[in-house]
PDB file of N, CA and C in Angstrom:
ATOM      1  N   UNK I 174      50.063 114.849 146.588  1.00 45.00           N
ATOM      2  CA  UNK I 174      51.296 114.526 147.313  1.00 45.00           C
ATOM      3  C   UNK I 174      52.058 113.458 146.528  1.00 45.00           C
ATOM      4  N   UNK I 175      53.268 113.771 146.127  1.00 49.00           N
ATOM      5  CA  UNK I 175      54.070 112.817 145.362  1.00 49.00           C
ATOM      6  C   UNK I 175      54.855 111.916 146.312  1.00 49.00           C
ATOM      7  N   UNK I 176      54.738 110.649 146.089  1.00 51.00           N
ATOM      8  CA  UNK I 176      55.406 109.680 146.955  1.00 51.00           C
ATOM      9  C   UNK I 176      56.469 108.877 146.219  1.00 51.00           C
ATOM     10  N   UNK I 177      56.831 109.284 145.009  1.00 67.00           N
ATOM     11  CA  UNK I 177      57.726 108.480 144.176  1.00 67.00           C
ATOM     12  C   UNK I 177      58.986 108.031 144.895  1.00 67.00           C
ATOM     13  N   UNK I 178      59.614 108.916 145.638  1.00 82.00           N
ATOM     14  CA  UNK I 178      60.853 108.576 146.328  1.00 82.00           C
ATOM     15  C   UNK I 178      60.674 108.460 147.832  1.00 82.00           C
ATOM     16  N   UNK I 179      59.452 108.328 148.275  1.00 89.00           N
ATOM     17  CA  UNK I 179      59.201 108.270 149.705  1.00 89.00           C
ATOM     18  C   UNK I 179      59.595 106.910 150.269  1.00 89.00           C
ATOM     19  N   UNK I 180      59.967 106.874 151.538  1.00 92.00           N
ATOM     20  CA  UNK I 180      60.328 105.596 152.162  1.00 92.00           C
ATOM     21  C   UNK I 180      59.225 104.542 152.053  1.00 92.00           C
ATOM     22  N   UNK I 181      57.975 104.927 152.194  1.00 95.00           N
ATOM     23  CA  UNK I 181      56.897 103.936 152.145  1.00 95.00           C
ATOM     24  C   UNK I 181      56.776 103.329 150.748  1.00 95.00           C
ATOM     25  N   UNK I 182      56.921 104.131 149.720  1.00 94.00           N
ATOM     26  CA  UNK I 182      56.849 103.603 148.346  1.00 94.00           C
ATOM     27  C   UNK I 182      58.003 102.639 148.086  1.00 94.00           C
ATOM     28  N   UNK I 183      59.200 103.048 148.463  1.00 96.00           N
ATOM     29  CA  UNK I 183      60.389 102.228 148.242  1.00 96.00           C
ATOM     30  C   UNK I 183      60.326 100.953 149.068  1.00 96.00           C
ATOM     31  N   UNK I 184      60.041 101.087 150.355  1.00 97.00           N
ATOM     32  CA  UNK I 184      60.029  99.933 151.259  1.00 97.00           C
ATOM     33  C   UNK I 184      58.898  98.961 150.945  1.00 97.00           C
ATOM     34  N   UNK I 185      57.737  99.474 150.593  1.00 98.00           N
ATOM     35  CA  UNK I 185      56.620  98.564 150.293  1.00 98.00           C
ATOM     36  C   UNK I 185      56.868  97.811 148.993  1.00 98.00           C
ATOM     37  N   UNK I 186      57.533  98.454 148.029  1.00 97.00           N
ATOM     38  CA  UNK I 186      57.884  97.773 146.776  1.00 97.00           C
ATOM     39  C   UNK I 186      58.921  96.682 147.034  1.00 97.00           C
ATOM     40  N   UNK I 187      59.953  97.017 147.777  1.00 98.00           N
ATOM     41  CA  UNK I 187      60.987  96.027 148.097  1.00 98.00           C
ATOM     42  C   UNK I 187      60.395  94.855 148.889  1.00 98.00           C
ATOM     43  N   UNK I 188      59.516  95.173 149.830  1.00 98.00           N
ATOM     44  CA  UNK I 188      58.867  94.140 150.630  1.00 98.00           C
ATOM     45  C   UNK I 188      58.034  93.222 149.737  1.00 98.00           C
ATOM     46  N   UNK I 189      57.304  93.803 148.811  1.00 98.00           N
ATOM     47  CA  UNK I 189      56.483  92.998 147.897  1.00 98.00           C
ATOM     48  C   UNK I 189      57.360  92.034 147.100  1.00 98.00           C
ATOM     49  N   UNK I 190      58.499  92.514 146.641  1.00 98.00           N
ATOM     50  CA  UNK I 190      59.414  91.640 145.893  1.00 98.00           C
ATOM     51  C   UNK I 190      59.904  90.488 146.765  1.00 98.00           C
ATOM     52  N   UNK I 191      60.218  90.779 148.019  1.00 98.00           N
ATOM     53  CA  UNK I 191      60.656  89.729 148.940  1.00 98.00           C
ATOM     54  C   UNK I 191      59.522  88.741 149.226  1.00 98.00           C
ATOM     55  N   UNK I 192      58.315  89.243 149.317  1.00 98.00           N
ATOM     56  CA  UNK I 192      57.154  88.372 149.540  1.00 98.00           C
ATOM     57  C   UNK I 192      56.955  87.441 148.348  1.00 98.00           C
ATOM     58  N   UNK I 193      57.159  87.939 147.139  1.00 98.00           N
ATOM     59  CA  UNK I 193      57.041  87.097 145.943  1.00 98.00           C
ATOM     60  C   UNK I 193      58.040  85.941 146.033  1.00 98.00           C
ATOM     61  N   UNK I 194      59.266  86.256 146.395  1.00 98.00           N
ATOM     62  CA  UNK I 194      60.288  85.205 146.515  1.00 98.00           C
ATOM     63  C   UNK I 194      59.953  84.220 147.636  1.00 98.00           C
ATOM     64  N   UNK I 195      59.476  84.742 148.766  1.00 98.00           N
ATOM     65  CA  UNK I 195      59.102  83.879 149.887  1.00 98.00           C
ATOM     66  C   UNK I 195      57.922  82.985 149.510  1.00 98.00           C
ATOM     67  N   UNK I 196      56.974  83.539 148.779  1.00 98.00           N
ATOM     68  CA  UNK I 196      55.829  82.765 148.311  1.00 98.00           C
ATOM     69  C   UNK I 196      56.285  81.620 147.408  1.00 98.00           C
ATOM     70  N   UNK I 197      57.269  81.889 146.563  1.00 98.00           N
ATOM     71  CA  UNK I 197      57.820  80.834 145.706  1.00 98.00           C
ATOM     72  C   UNK I 197      58.413  79.690 146.532  1.00 98.00           C
ATOM     73  N   UNK I 198      59.089  80.031 147.608  1.00 98.00           N
ATOM     74  CA  UNK I 198      59.655  79.011 148.504  1.00 98.00           C
ATOM     75  C   UNK I 198      58.527  78.191 149.129  1.00 98.00           C
ATOM     76  N   UNK I 199      57.481  78.878 149.579  1.00 98.00           N
ATOM     77  CA  UNK I 199      56.342  78.182 150.177  1.00 98.00           C
ATOM     78  C   UNK I 199      55.701  77.219 149.176  1.00 98.00           C
ATOM     79  N   UNK I 200      55.573  77.660 147.935  1.00 98.00           N
ATOM     80  CA  UNK I 200      54.980  76.799 146.900  1.00 98.00           C
ATOM     81  C   UNK I 200      55.838  75.564 146.658  1.00 98.00           C
ATOM     82  N   UNK I 201      57.153  75.721 146.673  1.00 98.00           N
ATOM     83  CA  UNK I 201      58.052  74.572 146.502  1.00 98.00           C
ATOM     84  C   UNK I 201      57.864  73.555 147.624  1.00 98.00           C
ATOM     85  N   UNK I 202      57.468  74.063 148.795  1.00 96.00           N
ATOM     86  CA  UNK I 202      57.213  73.187 149.953  1.00 96.00           C
ATOM     87  C   UNK I 202      55.756  72.748 150.035  1.00 96.00           C
ATOM     88  N   UNK I 203      55.012  72.976 148.963  1.00 97.00           N
ATOM     89  CA  UNK I 203      53.610  72.557 148.842  1.00 97.00           C
ATOM     90  C   UNK I 203      52.659  73.319 149.776  1.00 97.00           C
ATOM     91  N   UNK I 204      53.064  74.489 150.226  1.00 96.00           N
ATOM     92  CA  UNK I 204      52.208  75.342 151.052  1.00 96.00           C
ATOM     93  C   UNK I 204      51.473  76.337 150.149  1.00 96.00           C
ATOM     94  N   UNK I 205      50.691  75.809 149.231  1.00 98.00           N
ATOM     95  CA  UNK I 205      50.071  76.637 148.193  1.00 98.00           C
ATOM     96  C   UNK I 205      49.082  77.659 148.737  1.00 98.00           C
ATOM     97  N   UNK I 206      48.216  77.257 149.639  1.00 97.00           N
ATOM     98  CA  UNK I 206      47.208  78.194 150.165  1.00 97.00           C
ATOM     99  C   UNK I 206      47.845  79.314 150.964  1.00 97.00           C
ATOM    100  N   UNK I 207      48.803  78.962 151.823  1.00 97.00           N
ATOM    101  CA  UNK I 207      49.477  79.989 152.610  1.00 97.00           C
ATOM    102  C   UNK I 207      50.298  80.902 151.707  1.00 97.00           C
ATOM    103  N   UNK I 208      50.917  80.340 150.688  1.00 98.00           N
ATOM    104  CA  UNK I 208      51.678  81.147 149.727  1.00 98.00           C
ATOM    105  C   UNK I 208      50.755  82.143 149.033  1.00 98.00           C
ATOM    106  N   UNK I 209      49.586  81.687 148.654  1.00 98.00           N
ATOM    107  CA  UNK I 209      48.622  82.550 147.981  1.00 98.00           C
ATOM    108  C   UNK I 209      48.156  83.683 148.893  1.00 98.00           C
ATOM    109  N   UNK I 210      47.853  83.348 150.134  1.00 98.00           N
ATOM    110  CA  UNK I 210      47.365  84.354 151.085  1.00 98.00           C
ATOM    111  C   UNK I 210      48.408  85.436 151.332  1.00 98.00           C
ATOM    112  N   UNK I 211      49.635  85.010 151.606  1.00 98.00           N
ATOM    113  CA  UNK I 211      50.677  85.986 151.930  1.00 98.00           C
ATOM    114  C   UNK I 211      51.086  86.789 150.693  1.00 98.00           C
ATOM    115  N   UNK I 212      50.994  86.175 149.534  1.00 98.00           N
ATOM    116  CA  UNK I 212      51.307  86.887 148.292  1.00 98.00           C
ATOM    117  C   UNK I 212      50.295  88.012 148.057  1.00 98.00           C
ATOM    118  N   UNK I 213      49.016  87.707 148.278  1.00 98.00           N
ATOM    119  CA  UNK I 213      47.970  88.720 148.076  1.00 98.00           C
ATOM    120  C   UNK I 213      48.122  89.891 149.048  1.00 98.00           C
ATOM    121  N   UNK I 214      48.239  89.590 150.333  1.00 98.00           N
ATOM    122  CA  UNK I 214      48.297  90.672 151.317  1.00 98.00           C
ATOM    123  C   UNK I 214      49.632  91.414 151.266  1.00 98.00           C
ATOM    124  N   UNK I 215      50.722  90.690 151.081  1.00 98.00           N
ATOM    125  CA  UNK I 215      52.042  91.313 151.099  1.00 98.00           C
ATOM    126  C   UNK I 215      52.322  92.224 149.915  1.00 98.00           C
ATOM    127  N   UNK I 216      51.739  91.916 148.763  1.00 98.00           N
ATOM    128  CA  UNK I 216      51.931  92.780 147.597  1.00 98.00           C
ATOM    129  C   UNK I 216      50.896  93.905 147.550  1.00 98.00           C
ATOM    130  N   UNK I 217      49.799  93.716 148.230  1.00 98.00           N
ATOM    131  CA  UNK I 217      48.736  94.727 148.248  1.00 98.00           C
ATOM    132  C   UNK I 217      49.143  95.984 149.018  1.00 98.00           C
ATOM    133  N   UNK I 218      50.085  95.848 149.928  1.00 98.00           N
ATOM    134  CA  UNK I 218      50.539  97.014 150.708  1.00 98.00           C
ATOM    135  C   UNK I 218      51.057  98.087 149.758  1.00 98.00           C
ATOM    136  N   UNK I 219      51.983  97.703 148.911  1.00 97.00           N
ATOM    137  CA  UNK I 219      52.555  98.654 147.960  1.00 97.00           C
ATOM    138  C   UNK I 219      51.561  99.136 146.928  1.00 97.00           C
ATOM    139  N   UNK I 220      50.690  98.235 146.494  1.00 97.00           N
ATOM    140  CA  UNK I 220      49.679  98.633 145.505  1.00 97.00           C
ATOM    141  C   UNK I 220      48.784  99.742 146.067  1.00 97.00           C
ATOM    142  N   UNK I 221      48.423  99.619 147.321  1.00 96.00           N
ATOM    143  CA  UNK I 221      47.559 100.638 147.928  1.00 96.00           C
ATOM    144  C   UNK I 221      48.298 101.940 148.213  1.00 96.00           C
ATOM    145  N   UNK I 222      49.592 101.872 148.515  1.00 95.00           N
ATOM    146  CA  UNK I 222      50.341 103.122 148.697  1.00 95.00           C
ATOM    147  C   UNK I 222      50.452 103.857 147.363  1.00 95.00           C
ATOM    148  N   UNK I 223      50.565 103.112 146.265  1.00 92.00           N
ATOM    149  CA  UNK I 223      50.586 103.743 144.932  1.00 92.00           C
ATOM    150  C   UNK I 223      49.231 104.380 144.629  1.00 92.00           C
ATOM    151  N   UNK I 224      48.159 103.677 144.960  1.00 92.00           N
ATOM    152  CA  UNK I 224      46.819 104.237 144.728  1.00 92.00           C
ATOM    153  C   UNK I 224      46.610 105.499 145.548  1.00 92.00           C
ATOM    154  N   UNK I 225      47.179 105.533 146.740  1.00 91.00           N
ATOM    155  CA  UNK I 225      47.016 106.705 147.603  1.00 91.00           C
ATOM    156  C   UNK I 225      47.571 107.957 146.942  1.00 91.00           C
ATOM    157  N   UNK I 226      48.618 107.800 146.152  1.00 84.00           N
ATOM    158  CA  UNK I 226      49.217 108.946 145.469  1.00 84.00           C
ATOM    159  C   UNK I 226      48.215 109.614 144.528  1.00 84.00           C
ATOM    160  N   UNK I 227      47.315 108.835 144.014  1.00 84.00           N
ATOM    161  CA  UNK I 227      46.317 109.368 143.080  1.00 84.00           C
ATOM    162  C   UNK I 227      45.004 109.702 143.791  1.00 84.00           C
ATOM    163  N   UNK I 228      45.047 109.721 145.112  1.00 79.00           N
ATOM    164  CA  UNK I 228      43.843 110.028 145.877  1.00 79.00           C
ATOM    165  C   UNK I 228      43.255 111.364 145.473  1.00 79.00           C
ATOM    166  N   UNK I 229      41.947 111.417 145.345  1.00 85.00           N
ATOM    167  CA  UNK I 229      41.279 112.640 144.901  1.00 85.00           C
ATOM    168  C   UNK I 229      41.001 113.600 146.049  1.00 85.00           C
ATOM    169  N   UNK I 230      41.208 113.126 147.267  1.00 90.00           N
ATOM    170  CA  UNK I 230      40.990 113.972 148.435  1.00 90.00           C
ATOM    171  C   UNK I 230      41.834 113.433 149.589  1.00 90.00           C
ATOM    172  N   UNK I 231      41.922 114.219 150.643  1.00 89.00           N
ATOM    173  CA  UNK I 231      42.641 113.758 151.837  1.00 89.00           C
ATOM    174  C   UNK I 231      41.968 112.515 152.399  1.00 89.00           C
ATOM    175  N   UNK I 232      40.641 112.484 152.364  1.00 92.00           N
ATOM    176  CA  UNK I 232      39.906 111.326 152.858  1.00 92.00           C
ATOM    177  C   UNK I 232      40.263 110.076 152.040  1.00 92.00           C
ATOM    178  N   UNK I 233      40.310 110.219 150.727  1.00 92.00           N
ATOM    179  CA  UNK I 233      40.666 109.101 149.848  1.00 92.00           C
ATOM    180  C   UNK I 233      42.112 108.659 150.115  1.00 92.00           C
ATOM    181  N   UNK I 234      43.009 109.632 150.253  1.00 92.00           N
ATOM    182  CA  UNK I 234      44.412 109.374 150.551  1.00 92.00           C
ATOM    183  C   UNK I 234      44.541 108.544 151.830  1.00 92.00           C
ATOM    184  N   UNK I 235      43.874 109.002 152.897  1.00 93.00           N
ATOM    185  CA  UNK I 235      43.937 108.293 154.179  1.00 93.00           C
ATOM    186  C   UNK I 235      43.288 106.916 154.087  1.00 93.00           C
ATOM    187  N   UNK I 236      42.216 106.804 153.313  1.00 95.00           N
ATOM    188  CA  UNK I 236      41.531 105.524 153.153  1.00 95.00           C
ATOM    189  C   UNK I 236      42.449 104.488 152.509  1.00 95.00           C
ATOM    190  N   UNK I 237      43.161 104.886 151.461  1.00 95.00           N
ATOM    191  CA  UNK I 237      44.070 103.953 150.773  1.00 95.00           C
ATOM    192  C   UNK I 237      45.205 103.528 151.699  1.00 95.00           C
ATOM    193  N   UNK I 238      45.729 104.473 152.483  1.00 96.00           N
ATOM    194  CA  UNK I 238      46.766 104.101 153.437  1.00 96.00           C
ATOM    195  C   UNK I 238      46.196 103.225 154.551  1.00 96.00           C
ATOM    196  N   UNK I 239      44.935 103.431 154.897  1.00 97.00           N
ATOM    197  CA  UNK I 239      44.278 102.562 155.873  1.00 97.00           C
ATOM    198  C   UNK I 239      44.164 101.140 155.356  1.00 97.00           C
ATOM    199  N   UNK I 240      43.847 100.998 154.080  1.00 97.00           N
ATOM    200  CA  UNK I 240      43.779  99.665 153.468  1.00 97.00           C
ATOM    201  C   UNK I 240      45.170  99.041 153.448  1.00 97.00           C
ATOM    202  N   UNK I 241      46.188  99.832 153.108  1.00 98.00           N
ATOM    203  CA  UNK I 241      47.567  99.320 153.110  1.00 98.00           C
ATOM    204  C   UNK I 241      47.948  98.828 154.510  1.00 98.00           C
ATOM    205  N   UNK I 242      47.544  99.567 155.530  1.00 98.00           N
ATOM    206  CA  UNK I 242      47.819  99.168 156.907  1.00 98.00           C
ATOM    207  C   UNK I 242      47.127  97.848 157.248  1.00 98.00           C
ATOM    208  N   UNK I 243      45.881  97.700 156.832  1.00 98.00           N
ATOM    209  CA  UNK I 243      45.157  96.446 157.069  1.00 98.00           C
ATOM    210  C   UNK I 243      45.851  95.275 156.384  1.00 98.00           C
ATOM    211  N   UNK I 244      46.328  95.504 155.161  1.00 98.00           N
ATOM    212  CA  UNK I 244      47.039  94.455 154.421  1.00 98.00           C
ATOM    213  C   UNK I 244      48.355  94.104 155.099  1.00 98.00           C
ATOM    214  N   UNK I 245      49.046  95.106 155.629  1.00 98.00           N
ATOM    215  CA  UNK I 245      50.301  94.855 156.347  1.00 98.00           C
ATOM    216  C   UNK I 245      50.033  94.037 157.610  1.00 98.00           C
ATOM    217  N   UNK I 246      48.956  94.377 158.306  1.00 98.00           N
ATOM    218  CA  UNK I 246      48.605  93.628 159.509  1.00 98.00           C
ATOM    219  C   UNK I 246      48.209  92.188 159.163  1.00 98.00           C
ATOM    220  N   UNK I 247      47.505  92.017 158.049  1.00 98.00           N
ATOM    221  CA  UNK I 247      47.154  90.667 157.605  1.00 98.00           C
ATOM    222  C   UNK I 247      48.415  89.875 157.250  1.00 98.00           C
ATOM    223  N   UNK I 248      49.361  90.523 156.608  1.00 98.00           N
ATOM    224  CA  UNK I 248      50.617  89.864 156.262  1.00 98.00           C
ATOM    225  C   UNK I 248      51.348  89.424 157.527  1.00 98.00           C
ATOM    226  N   UNK I 249      51.353  90.291 158.526  1.00 98.00           N
ATOM    227  CA  UNK I 249      51.967  89.949 159.818  1.00 98.00           C
ATOM    228  C   UNK I 249      51.297  88.709 160.403  1.00 98.00           C
ATOM    229  N   UNK I 250      49.990  88.637 160.283  1.00 98.00           N
ATOM    230  CA  UNK I 250      49.232  87.474 160.769  1.00 98.00           C
ATOM    231  C   UNK I 250      49.683  86.197 160.057  1.00 98.00           C
ATOM    232  N   UNK I 251      49.769  86.237 158.723  1.00 98.00           N
ATOM    233  CA  UNK I 251      50.177  85.047 157.971  1.00 98.00           C
ATOM    234  C   UNK I 251      51.605  84.636 158.319  1.00 98.00           C
ATOM    235  N   UNK I 252      52.477  85.614 158.521  1.00 98.00           N
ATOM    236  CA  UNK I 252      53.851  85.290 158.924  1.00 98.00           C
ATOM    237  C   UNK I 252      53.865  84.588 160.282  1.00 98.00           C
ATOM    238  N   UNK I 253      53.008  85.049 161.191  1.00 98.00           N
ATOM    239  CA  UNK I 253      52.917  84.404 162.513  1.00 98.00           C
ATOM    240  C   UNK I 253      52.363  82.989 162.407  1.00 98.00           C
ATOM    241  N   UNK I 254      51.358  82.790 161.553  1.00 98.00           N
ATOM    242  CA  UNK I 254      50.797  81.447 161.342  1.00 98.00           C
ATOM    243  C   UNK I 254      51.882  80.515 160.810  1.00 98.00           C
ATOM    244  N   UNK I 255      52.604  80.990 159.804  1.00 97.00           N
ATOM    245  CA  UNK I 255      53.670  80.169 159.218  1.00 97.00           C
ATOM    246  C   UNK I 255      54.711  79.799 160.265  1.00 97.00           C
ATOM    247  N   UNK I 256      55.117  80.771 161.056  1.00 97.00           N
ATOM    248  CA  UNK I 256      56.119  80.513 162.089  1.00 97.00           C
ATOM    249  C   UNK I 256      55.588  79.557 163.160  1.00 97.00           C
ATOM    250  N   UNK I 257      54.331  79.763 163.563  1.00 98.00           N
ATOM    251  CA  UNK I 257      53.730  78.926 164.606  1.00 98.00           C
ATOM    252  C   UNK I 257      53.534  77.481 164.163  1.00 98.00           C
ATOM    253  N   UNK I 258      53.491  77.271 162.857  1.00 97.00           N
ATOM    254  CA  UNK I 258      53.297  75.907 162.340  1.00 97.00           C
ATOM    255  C   UNK I 258      54.597  75.304 161.814  1.00 97.00           C
ATOM    256  N   UNK I 259      55.717  75.871 162.252  1.00 97.00           N
ATOM    257  CA  UNK I 259      57.003  75.267 161.987  1.00 97.00           C
ATOM    258  C   UNK I 259      57.701  75.648 160.699  1.00 97.00           C
ATOM    259  N   UNK I 260      57.165  76.620 159.982  1.00 96.00           N
ATOM    260  CA  UNK I 260      57.840  77.068 158.767  1.00 96.00           C
ATOM    261  C   UNK I 260      58.941  78.053 159.135  1.00 96.00           C
ATOM    262  N   UNK I 261      59.984  78.074 158.339  1.00 96.00           N
ATOM    263  CA  UNK I 261      61.090  78.999 158.547  1.00 96.00           C
ATOM    264  C   UNK I 261      60.739  80.342 157.935  1.00 96.00           C
ATOM    265  N   UNK I 262      60.480  81.317 158.791  1.00 97.00           N
ATOM    266  CA  UNK I 262      60.136  82.664 158.338  1.00 97.00           C
ATOM    267  C   UNK I 262      61.339  83.561 158.619  1.00 97.00           C
ATOM    268  N   UNK I 263      61.907  84.153 157.584  1.00 97.00           N
ATOM    269  CA  UNK I 263      63.073  85.019 157.798  1.00 97.00           C
ATOM    270  C   UNK I 263      62.753  86.177 158.747  1.00 97.00           C
ATOM    271  N   UNK I 264      63.641  86.389 159.731  1.00 98.00           N
ATOM    272  CA  UNK I 264      63.432  87.449 160.710  1.00 98.00           C
ATOM    273  C   UNK I 264      63.353  88.817 160.037  1.00 98.00           C
ATOM    274  N   UNK I 265      64.181  89.034 159.015  1.00 97.00           N
ATOM    275  CA  UNK I 265      64.152  90.339 158.367  1.00 97.00           C
ATOM    276  C   UNK I 265      62.823  90.611 157.664  1.00 97.00           C
ATOM    277  N   UNK I 266      62.140  89.561 157.228  1.00 98.00           N
ATOM    278  CA  UNK I 266      60.827  89.729 156.614  1.00 98.00           C
ATOM    279  C   UNK I 266      59.814  90.190 157.664  1.00 98.00           C
ATOM    280  N   UNK I 267      59.874  89.582 158.837  1.00 98.00           N
ATOM    281  CA  UNK I 267      58.993  90.008 159.936  1.00 98.00           C
ATOM    282  C   UNK I 267      59.309  91.438 160.356  1.00 98.00           C
ATOM    283  N   UNK I 268      60.592  91.743 160.454  1.00 98.00           N
ATOM    284  CA  UNK I 268      61.005  93.098 160.856  1.00 98.00           C
ATOM    285  C   UNK I 268      60.549  94.147 159.841  1.00 98.00           C
ATOM    286  N   UNK I 269      60.673  93.829 158.567  1.00 98.00           N
ATOM    287  CA  UNK I 269      60.262  94.769 157.522  1.00 98.00           C
ATOM    288  C   UNK I 269      58.752  94.989 157.532  1.00 98.00           C
ATOM    289  N   UNK I 270      58.004  93.948 157.839  1.00 98.00           N
ATOM    290  CA  UNK I 270      56.547  94.084 157.941  1.00 98.00           C
ATOM    291  C   UNK I 270      56.194  95.006 159.106  1.00 98.00           C
ATOM    292  N   UNK I 271      56.864  94.821 160.237  1.00 98.00           N
ATOM    293  CA  UNK I 271      56.632  95.693 161.398  1.00 98.00           C
ATOM    294  C   UNK I 271      56.980  97.141 161.069  1.00 98.00           C
ATOM    295  N   UNK I 272      58.075  97.338 160.347  1.00 98.00           N
ATOM    296  CA  UNK I 272      58.483  98.683 159.970  1.00 98.00           C
ATOM    297  C   UNK I 272      57.441  99.342 159.064  1.00 98.00           C
ATOM    298  N   UNK I 273      56.913  98.580 158.106  1.00 98.00           N
ATOM    299  CA  UNK I 273      55.859  99.121 157.243  1.00 98.00           C
ATOM    300  C   UNK I 273      54.639  99.525 158.059  1.00 98.00           C
ATOM    301  N   UNK I 274      54.277  98.711 159.022  1.00 98.00           N
ATOM    302  CA  UNK I 274      53.128  99.035 159.877  1.00 98.00           C
ATOM    303  C   UNK I 274      53.370 100.352 160.606  1.00 98.00           C
ATOM    304  N   UNK I 275      54.567 100.506 161.181  1.00 98.00           N
ATOM    305  CA  UNK I 275      54.889 101.753 161.906  1.00 98.00           C
ATOM    306  C   UNK I 275      54.825 102.968 160.978  1.00 98.00           C
ATOM    307  N   UNK I 276      55.382 102.841 159.781  1.00 97.00           N
ATOM    308  CA  UNK I 276      55.372 103.956 158.828  1.00 97.00           C
ATOM    309  C   UNK I 276      53.940 104.303 158.421  1.00 97.00           C
ATOM    310  N   UNK I 277      53.150 103.281 158.125  1.00 97.00           N
ATOM    311  CA  UNK I 277      51.764 103.522 157.708  1.00 97.00           C
ATOM    312  C   UNK I 277      50.951 104.183 158.811  1.00 97.00           C
ATOM    313  N   UNK I 278      51.130 103.736 160.042  1.00 97.00           N
ATOM    314  CA  UNK I 278      50.414 104.361 161.170  1.00 97.00           C
ATOM    315  C   UNK I 278      50.798 105.831 161.261  1.00 97.00           C
ATOM    316  N   UNK I 279      52.088 106.136 161.120  1.00 96.00           N
ATOM    317  CA  UNK I 279      52.551 107.527 161.193  1.00 96.00           C
ATOM    318  C   UNK I 279      51.963 108.370 160.067  1.00 96.00           C
ATOM    319  N   UNK I 280      51.929 107.821 158.859  1.00 94.00           N
ATOM    320  CA  UNK I 280      51.364 108.564 157.727  1.00 94.00           C
ATOM    321  C   UNK I 280      49.894 108.876 157.972  1.00 94.00           C
ATOM    322  N   UNK I 281      49.151 107.887 158.423  1.00 94.00           N
ATOM    323  CA  UNK I 281      47.716 108.081 158.676  1.00 94.00           C
ATOM    324  C   UNK I 281      47.490 109.111 159.772  1.00 94.00           C
ATOM    325  N   UNK I 282      48.263 109.025 160.852  1.00 95.00           N
ATOM    326  CA  UNK I 282      48.101 109.969 161.967  1.00 95.00           C
ATOM    327  C   UNK I 282      48.437 111.397 161.556  1.00 95.00           C
ATOM    328  N   UNK I 283      49.407 111.542 160.651  1.00 93.00           N
ATOM    329  CA  UNK I 283      49.889 112.877 160.293  1.00 93.00           C
ATOM    330  C   UNK I 283      49.229 113.467 159.049  1.00 93.00           C
ATOM    331  N   UNK I 284      48.239 112.760 158.498  1.00 86.00           N
ATOM    332  CA  UNK I 284      47.602 113.323 157.288  1.00 86.00           C
ATOM    333  C   UNK I 284      46.196 113.801 157.555  1.00 86.00           C
TER     334      UNK I 284
END
């Protein structure tokens, strides 16, 4: 299954780029550990959707998307922690994370 132009590939890549920029802001504010955590989980979503394209079976395909979903949920958690501790978290970043979660759930259910 080719995902080159699929919404999940495009959106997860764009989200990862935004996470990189947000992580840079966090680092400037000396939030190094939180920046590291959100950078790892937020960029892993797209990395796993790319790996899914090379899945050797439907089971492998679904497994990689399952990992991407877990990473998206972890990213949502870190965004909530940041917000709960007084950091300014852009609403569109939270919305995009929720959208990725919805897309990933749909892909997993339909594959």
